[in-house]
């Protein structure tokens, strides 16, 4: 191995909580790490995955067989800010990485270092040579589960003891480990010059929309998407009181993505309860779950979650299918929001017994429930793979949310229109979600 591009790499091991073992080679930092083992189905964008704060507490398996072939450009980092704004500046939040084949000799004009070099620099344990098809199939059959990866300990009994003593993902507030700890601005001046070759000039407006963005582990690409839509952002910590937000009289409030169990982030959704109805609100991913919890809904842990840049979602309002970028392991139980309003739900009076929301896709209906706290709430988006809820709209208050990421870092641009929808909501347009996503999907790109 020393005479190949792989170099003189040592052995590594991955042990799952159910006792399943995978052996491979080290391709990152030396050490031992525990976390929930999950998988991402993206064909590209591994660096954005590496630096997405939503992966805090997880060991990520990439399903694409070769990772690292185009290297890394630090300009693509998704951890929002360096310096004294975040508790762990520029450090990836994930615990480990699992791949089939790791490329150590990248070829790309933007690349400045390889993925193995980056993992070693950042102290992230990596393992390659794993049969990732078998691992992903196992996780799909048995569900995402805790695991331990090591390049220094190979005694299964010792590894099992360490894994048993590790903190669980459910019930742990990981948002507080990745959020900023003081407010800061993000404007057009903060857009990376390295990306100018791909984008046209961002939207200009005589008076930019003044938006307060809750940082629950926000990706930088999402902030950039908001700015390009015409927003000037004040980014605040995850537990900022609603009274402080309302005191600055913003045009809107944005609730970001973030890691872990949403039920453990009570200090955020308690603030959302106070914000809804008083200011336009847009939430994505964890922000979608925060709105749902604020409305008294139930959140469930999905068997193996949605992670990747190729998740099909039906927009029930436009009847168009969006290919979306997603990263979450929990989801909204839509019936828990309230009873159906038959006259607004195609005459249907009862939620489908099996909980599969593709029931509404087949009928071409965007159903509405009556919520005890916030009135009428409409289901707007459904995942076509498993029939779970992907978006809701409050009809009696200016607020909407989606479970996925609209900014294509990494992933497609089909859901870009949601940034525009947020600005239309702040402008008071009643039909703000009625946007032709086919014409909008490439908006802002220069090629």
XYZ file of C-alpha atoms in Angstrom:
447
model
C 0.000 0.000 0.000
C 2.874 2.378 0.745
C 3.883 2.323 -2.931
C 0.378 3.327 -4.100
C -1.535 6.592 -3.864
C -3.184 5.203 -0.728
C 0.072 5.462 1.171
C 1.001 3.654 4.343
C -2.425 3.695 5.985
C -3.255 1.564 8.979
C -6.335 -0.532 9.766
C -9.673 0.791 11.016
C -12.869 -0.760 12.343
C -16.550 0.167 12.545
C -18.779 -1.531 15.127
C -22.548 -0.979 15.164
C -24.704 -1.144 18.274
C -26.291 -4.410 17.118
C -22.854 -6.069 16.915
C -22.314 -5.813 13.163
C -18.640 -5.235 12.325
C -16.960 -3.699 9.275
C -13.200 -3.629 8.780
C -11.310 -1.171 6.593
C -8.376 1.227 6.349
C -7.802 4.560 8.056
C -8.303 7.601 5.828
C -8.403 10.468 8.302
C -7.239 11.319 11.785
C -6.126 8.625 14.197
C -8.485 7.991 17.099
C -11.869 6.647 18.173
C -15.280 8.260 17.671
C -18.860 7.346 18.553
C -22.072 8.606 16.997
C -25.211 7.652 15.141
C -24.260 5.888 11.899
C -26.307 7.246 8.999
C -25.900 7.481 5.212
C -25.984 10.228 2.583
C -26.911 9.432 -1.033
C -25.419 12.525 -2.704
C -23.217 11.921 -5.744
C -21.174 15.041 -5.007
C -20.857 17.702 -2.339
C -18.952 15.601 0.185
C -17.187 18.690 1.572
C -20.477 20.465 2.167
C -21.657 17.316 3.965
C -18.452 17.233 6.022
C -18.938 20.801 7.199
C -22.744 20.843 7.640
C -23.434 21.511 11.354
C -26.584 19.380 11.095
C -24.372 16.280 11.183
C -23.315 16.931 14.771
C -23.153 13.663 16.693
C -23.171 11.450 13.594
C -20.872 9.116 11.665
C -21.726 9.685 8.005
C -21.558 6.960 5.375
C -21.308 8.195 1.780
C -23.083 5.843 -0.634
C -21.248 7.085 -3.742
C -18.275 4.715 -4.149
C -15.414 7.202 -4.610
C -15.115 10.268 -2.412
C -12.537 13.048 -2.743
C -11.786 12.936 -6.470
C -12.275 16.707 -6.920
C -10.623 17.656 -3.640
C -11.557 20.544 -1.376
C -11.854 24.304 -1.722
C -12.263 25.939 1.724
C -14.569 28.540 0.132
C -17.260 25.827 0.060
C -17.289 25.291 3.833
C -20.812 25.254 5.302
C -19.969 25.953 8.948
C -21.256 29.488 9.009
C -18.558 31.579 10.651
C -15.006 31.413 12.029
C -13.514 33.521 14.838
C -15.231 34.198 18.131
C -18.799 33.964 16.822
C -19.134 30.190 17.077
C -18.122 27.922 19.925
C -16.200 25.563 17.637
C -14.979 27.718 14.722
C -14.331 25.983 11.396
C -14.443 22.529 13.024
C -16.707 19.939 11.372
C -19.511 18.845 13.667
C -19.748 15.255 12.485
C -17.943 12.505 14.445
C -16.620 10.310 11.628
C -16.788 9.419 7.938
C -17.227 6.058 6.189
C -16.471 5.576 2.466
C -15.806 2.815 -0.018
C -12.809 4.406 -1.709
C -11.065 7.625 -0.675
C -9.185 9.546 -3.377
C -5.887 11.005 -2.200
C -4.891 12.585 -5.529
C -7.730 14.985 -6.475
C -7.932 16.772 -9.825
C -9.773 20.098 -9.861
C -8.676 23.672 -10.546
C -10.361 24.842 -7.325
C -8.870 22.170 -5.062
C -6.290 23.160 -2.436
C -6.063 19.916 -0.433
C -7.373 16.359 -0.342
C -10.157 15.015 1.845
C -7.807 12.743 3.873
C -5.580 15.740 4.574
C -8.586 17.756 5.690
C -9.895 14.981 7.937
C -6.499 14.640 9.566
C -6.208 18.406 10.072
C -9.660 18.581 11.679
C -9.278 15.483 13.860
C -12.071 13.549 12.137
C -11.722 9.756 12.106
C -12.278 8.216 8.668
C -12.517 4.638 7.422
C -12.391 3.425 3.806
C -12.502 0.012 2.172
C -15.890 -0.678 3.735
C -18.589 -2.398 1.681
C -20.849 0.635 1.896
C -23.598 -1.128 -0.087
C -23.843 -3.780 2.631
C -23.656 -1.155 5.395
C -26.398 1.015 3.854
C -28.610 -2.020 3.240
C -28.154 -2.984 6.887
C -29.125 0.509 8.064
C -32.156 0.543 5.779
C -33.296 -2.829 7.118
C -32.540 -2.244 10.792
C -32.534 1.548 11.067
C -29.875 4.141 11.814
C -28.083 3.210 15.028
C -25.185 4.149 17.241
C -21.725 3.030 16.190
C -18.056 3.409 17.008
C -15.179 3.819 14.545
C -11.552 3.432 15.585
C -8.029 3.291 14.218
C -6.468 2.436 17.585
C -8.675 -0.125 19.343
C -9.725 -3.432 17.765
C -10.955 -5.446 20.745
C -14.693 -5.812 20.116
C -15.541 -6.105 23.804
C -13.697 -2.869 24.612
C -15.333 -1.084 21.682
C -18.767 -2.335 22.729
C -18.254 -0.999 26.259
C -17.200 2.412 24.941
C -20.196 2.477 22.629
C -22.595 1.573 25.430
C -21.240 4.460 27.519
C -21.567 7.033 24.698
C -24.387 9.635 24.793
C -27.429 8.842 22.648
C -28.708 11.131 19.897
C -32.309 11.073 21.128
C -32.852 13.490 23.995
C -29.553 15.340 23.543
C -29.562 19.037 22.635
C -26.878 19.212 19.951
C -28.064 22.612 18.696
C -26.346 24.395 21.577
C -23.003 22.899 20.461
C -23.144 24.392 16.942
C -25.076 27.662 17.306
C -23.390 31.032 17.481
C -23.242 32.563 20.951
C -23.689 36.220 20.034
C -25.628 38.102 17.327
C -23.878 39.115 14.115
C -24.805 40.384 10.678
C -24.663 38.693 7.300
C -25.167 40.810 4.184
C -24.231 40.947 0.510
C -20.746 42.018 1.580
C -20.266 38.554 3.122
C -20.910 36.606 -0.084
C -17.727 34.687 -1.054
C -15.846 36.188 -3.989
C -14.749 32.657 -4.975
C -18.337 31.844 -5.995
C -18.854 34.859 -8.237
C -17.951 32.827 -11.337
C -21.154 30.790 -10.904
C -23.677 33.409 -9.771
C -25.151 36.502 -11.307
C -25.381 39.620 -9.134
C -27.586 39.134 -6.095
C -31.010 40.749 -5.879
C -30.955 44.450 -5.113
C -33.678 46.339 -3.314
C -33.720 49.937 -2.187
C -34.464 48.758 1.357
C -33.370 45.137 1.969
C -35.676 42.882 3.930
C -34.483 43.019 7.530
C -34.532 39.423 8.717
C -33.559 37.890 12.053
C -32.189 34.370 11.509
C -32.110 31.874 14.373
C -28.847 29.928 14.136
C -29.584 26.365 15.189
C -26.601 25.126 13.164
C -27.243 27.062 9.993
C -25.386 26.294 6.770
C -23.588 29.210 5.200
C -25.176 28.409 1.833
C -28.628 29.010 3.306
C -27.621 32.433 4.584
C -26.199 33.207 1.143
C -29.492 32.131 -0.462
C -31.434 34.523 1.754
C -29.056 37.384 0.964
C -29.256 36.735 -2.776
C -33.045 36.976 -2.464
C -32.676 40.483 -1.016
C -32.386 39.946 2.739
C -30.066 41.659 5.193
C -29.588 39.257 8.085
C -29.008 39.524 11.784
C -28.053 36.020 12.913
C -28.861 35.251 16.552
C -28.224 32.320 18.931
C -30.666 29.430 19.127
C -32.192 30.526 22.449
C -32.631 34.261 21.808
C -35.856 35.472 23.509
C -38.695 36.354 21.172
C -39.028 39.719 22.905
C -35.503 40.679 21.794
C -36.283 39.683 18.219
C -39.549 41.609 18.102
C -37.920 44.666 19.684
C -35.923 45.324 16.495
C -39.127 45.217 14.394
C -37.818 42.849 11.673
C -39.579 42.268 8.360
C -39.332 38.527 8.988
C -37.810 35.747 11.055
C -35.957 32.752 9.641
C -35.554 29.445 11.520
C -32.527 27.463 10.365
C -31.564 23.853 9.978
C -29.784 22.106 12.827
C -28.778 18.740 14.302
C -30.285 16.141 16.557
C -33.537 15.625 18.400
C -35.931 18.591 17.938
C -37.812 17.775 21.150
C -34.625 18.619 23.056
C -34.562 22.182 21.664
C -37.430 23.511 23.760
C -35.853 26.937 24.249
C -36.165 27.563 20.501
C -39.696 26.347 19.809
C -40.910 28.151 22.920
C -39.736 31.381 21.276
C -41.408 30.400 18.022
C -44.724 30.145 19.858
C -44.335 33.811 20.769
C -43.286 34.859 17.258
C -46.004 33.183 15.185
C -48.711 35.656 14.295
C -46.579 38.690 15.114
C -44.040 38.566 12.268
C -43.640 36.559 9.015
C -41.758 33.310 9.727
C -39.962 30.871 7.394
C -38.458 27.644 8.708
C -36.406 24.915 7.075
C -35.454 21.455 8.360
C -35.114 21.850 12.147
C -36.895 25.205 11.734
C -39.835 23.321 10.207
C -39.863 21.060 13.255
C -39.700 24.081 15.563
C -42.855 25.518 13.984
C -44.523 22.111 14.238
C -43.618 21.732 17.920
C -44.749 25.283 18.618
C -48.135 24.240 17.217
C -48.240 21.265 19.595
C -47.439 18.592 16.993
C -45.702 15.277 17.521
C -42.263 14.622 16.020
C -41.158 11.060 15.246
C -37.718 9.570 14.667
C -37.510 8.197 11.140
C -36.123 4.705 10.595
C -33.072 5.890 8.669
C -33.863 9.501 7.839
C -33.502 11.486 4.630
C -29.961 12.516 3.722
C -28.834 13.334 0.210
C -29.370 15.578 -2.780
C -31.894 13.416 -4.615
C -35.061 13.253 -2.475
C -38.278 13.629 -4.544
C -40.930 15.886 -3.017
C -44.380 16.699 -4.396
C -45.517 20.305 -4.046
C -49.245 19.818 -3.473
C -50.009 23.421 -4.453
C -48.297 23.469 -7.853
C -48.371 19.695 -8.551
C -44.699 19.833 -9.485
C -42.085 17.398 -8.213
C -38.954 18.907 -6.668
C -35.695 16.983 -6.366
C -34.437 18.219 -3.031
C -31.421 18.243 -0.706
C -32.213 16.863 2.736
C -30.508 16.032 6.020
C -32.710 14.995 8.920
C -33.548 11.966 11.029
C -36.818 13.234 12.535
C -40.110 14.229 10.952
C -43.504 15.804 11.614
C -46.497 13.529 12.275
C -48.968 15.609 10.278
C -52.216 14.277 11.852
C -50.954 15.401 15.270
C -51.457 19.028 14.176
C -55.214 18.622 14.355
C -58.378 17.247 12.788
C -58.989 17.644 9.062
C -61.249 20.412 7.804
C -63.314 18.410 5.232
C -64.473 21.408 3.187
C -60.793 22.388 2.671
C -59.539 18.814 2.232
C -61.542 17.519 -0.722
C -64.352 16.334 1.525
C -62.085 13.914 3.396
C -62.870 13.868 7.123
C -60.286 11.399 8.468
C -56.513 11.171 8.149
C -55.268 8.087 6.228
C -55.034 5.207 8.689
C -51.538 4.126 7.631
C -50.106 7.650 7.971
C -48.843 7.627 4.360
C -49.332 11.171 3.054
C -49.005 10.045 -0.568
C -52.760 9.559 -0.114
C -53.030 13.302 -0.773
C -50.580 13.216 -3.681
C -52.736 10.644 -5.472
C -55.843 12.786 -4.989
C -54.222 16.105 -5.845
C -55.321 17.682 -2.566
C -53.424 19.929 -0.134
C -55.336 19.065 3.068
C -56.007 21.518 5.889
C -56.289 20.785 9.607
C -57.668 22.885 12.441
C -54.927 23.498 15.008
C -55.826 24.443 18.581
C -53.093 27.081 18.804
C -52.746 28.627 15.355
C -55.924 27.860 13.431
C -55.831 26.366 9.939
C -52.623 24.649 8.801
C -52.185 23.249 5.306
C -49.948 20.372 4.212
C -47.988 21.697 1.217
C -45.225 19.164 0.481
C -44.926 15.355 0.697
C -41.917 13.049 0.355
C -42.585 10.661 -2.535
C -40.223 7.973 -1.221
C -41.985 7.316 2.085
C -45.040 9.594 2.260
C -43.813 11.744 5.155
C -44.598 15.447 5.632
C -42.174 17.854 3.940
C -43.877 21.221 4.314
C -46.729 23.124 5.977
C -48.326 26.554 5.657
C -50.200 28.440 8.382
C -53.283 29.930 6.745
C -54.267 32.257 9.576
C -50.761 33.548 10.296
C -47.868 34.562 7.990
C -45.679 31.463 8.315
C -44.571 28.420 6.320
C -41.868 25.789 6.520
C -40.265 22.888 4.668
C -38.317 19.889 5.919
C -35.576 20.159 3.289
C -32.791 22.559 2.225
C -33.474 24.931 -0.692
C -29.962 26.279 -1.284
C -28.200 23.437 -3.179
C -25.129 23.097 -0.951
C -24.964 20.345 -2.013
C -27.883 19.390 -4.224
C -30.243 20.603 -6.951
C -31.804 24.056 -7.329
C -35.456 23.006 -7.680
C -36.415 24.478 -4.284
C -34.694 27.848 -4.755
C -38.130 29.451 -5.145
C -38.712 29.168 -1.390
C -36.376 32.104 -0.746
C -38.474 34.159 -3.152
C -41.642 32.928 -1.454
C -40.322 34.247 1.868
C -39.791 37.717 0.415
C -43.305 37.624 -1.065
C -44.654 36.660 2.357
C -42.881 39.642 3.908
C -44.390 41.825 1.183
C -47.837 40.669 2.287
C -48.743 38.752 -0.877
C -51.540 36.304 0.019
C -50.582 33.759 -2.656
C -46.849 33.886 -1.864
C -46.187 30.180 -2.525
C -47.698 30.235 -6.030
C -44.409 30.323 -7.962
C -43.465 28.539 -11.183
C -40.544 26.528 -9.848
C -39.575 25.386 -13.344
C -38.618 28.946 -14.328
C -37.232 29.801 -10.894
C -34.907 26.823 -10.383
C -31.940 28.380 -12.204
C -32.608 31.936 -11.070
C -29.428 33.654 -9.975
C -27.012 31.347 -11.820
C -24.810 32.755 -14.553
C -24.667 29.677 -16.770
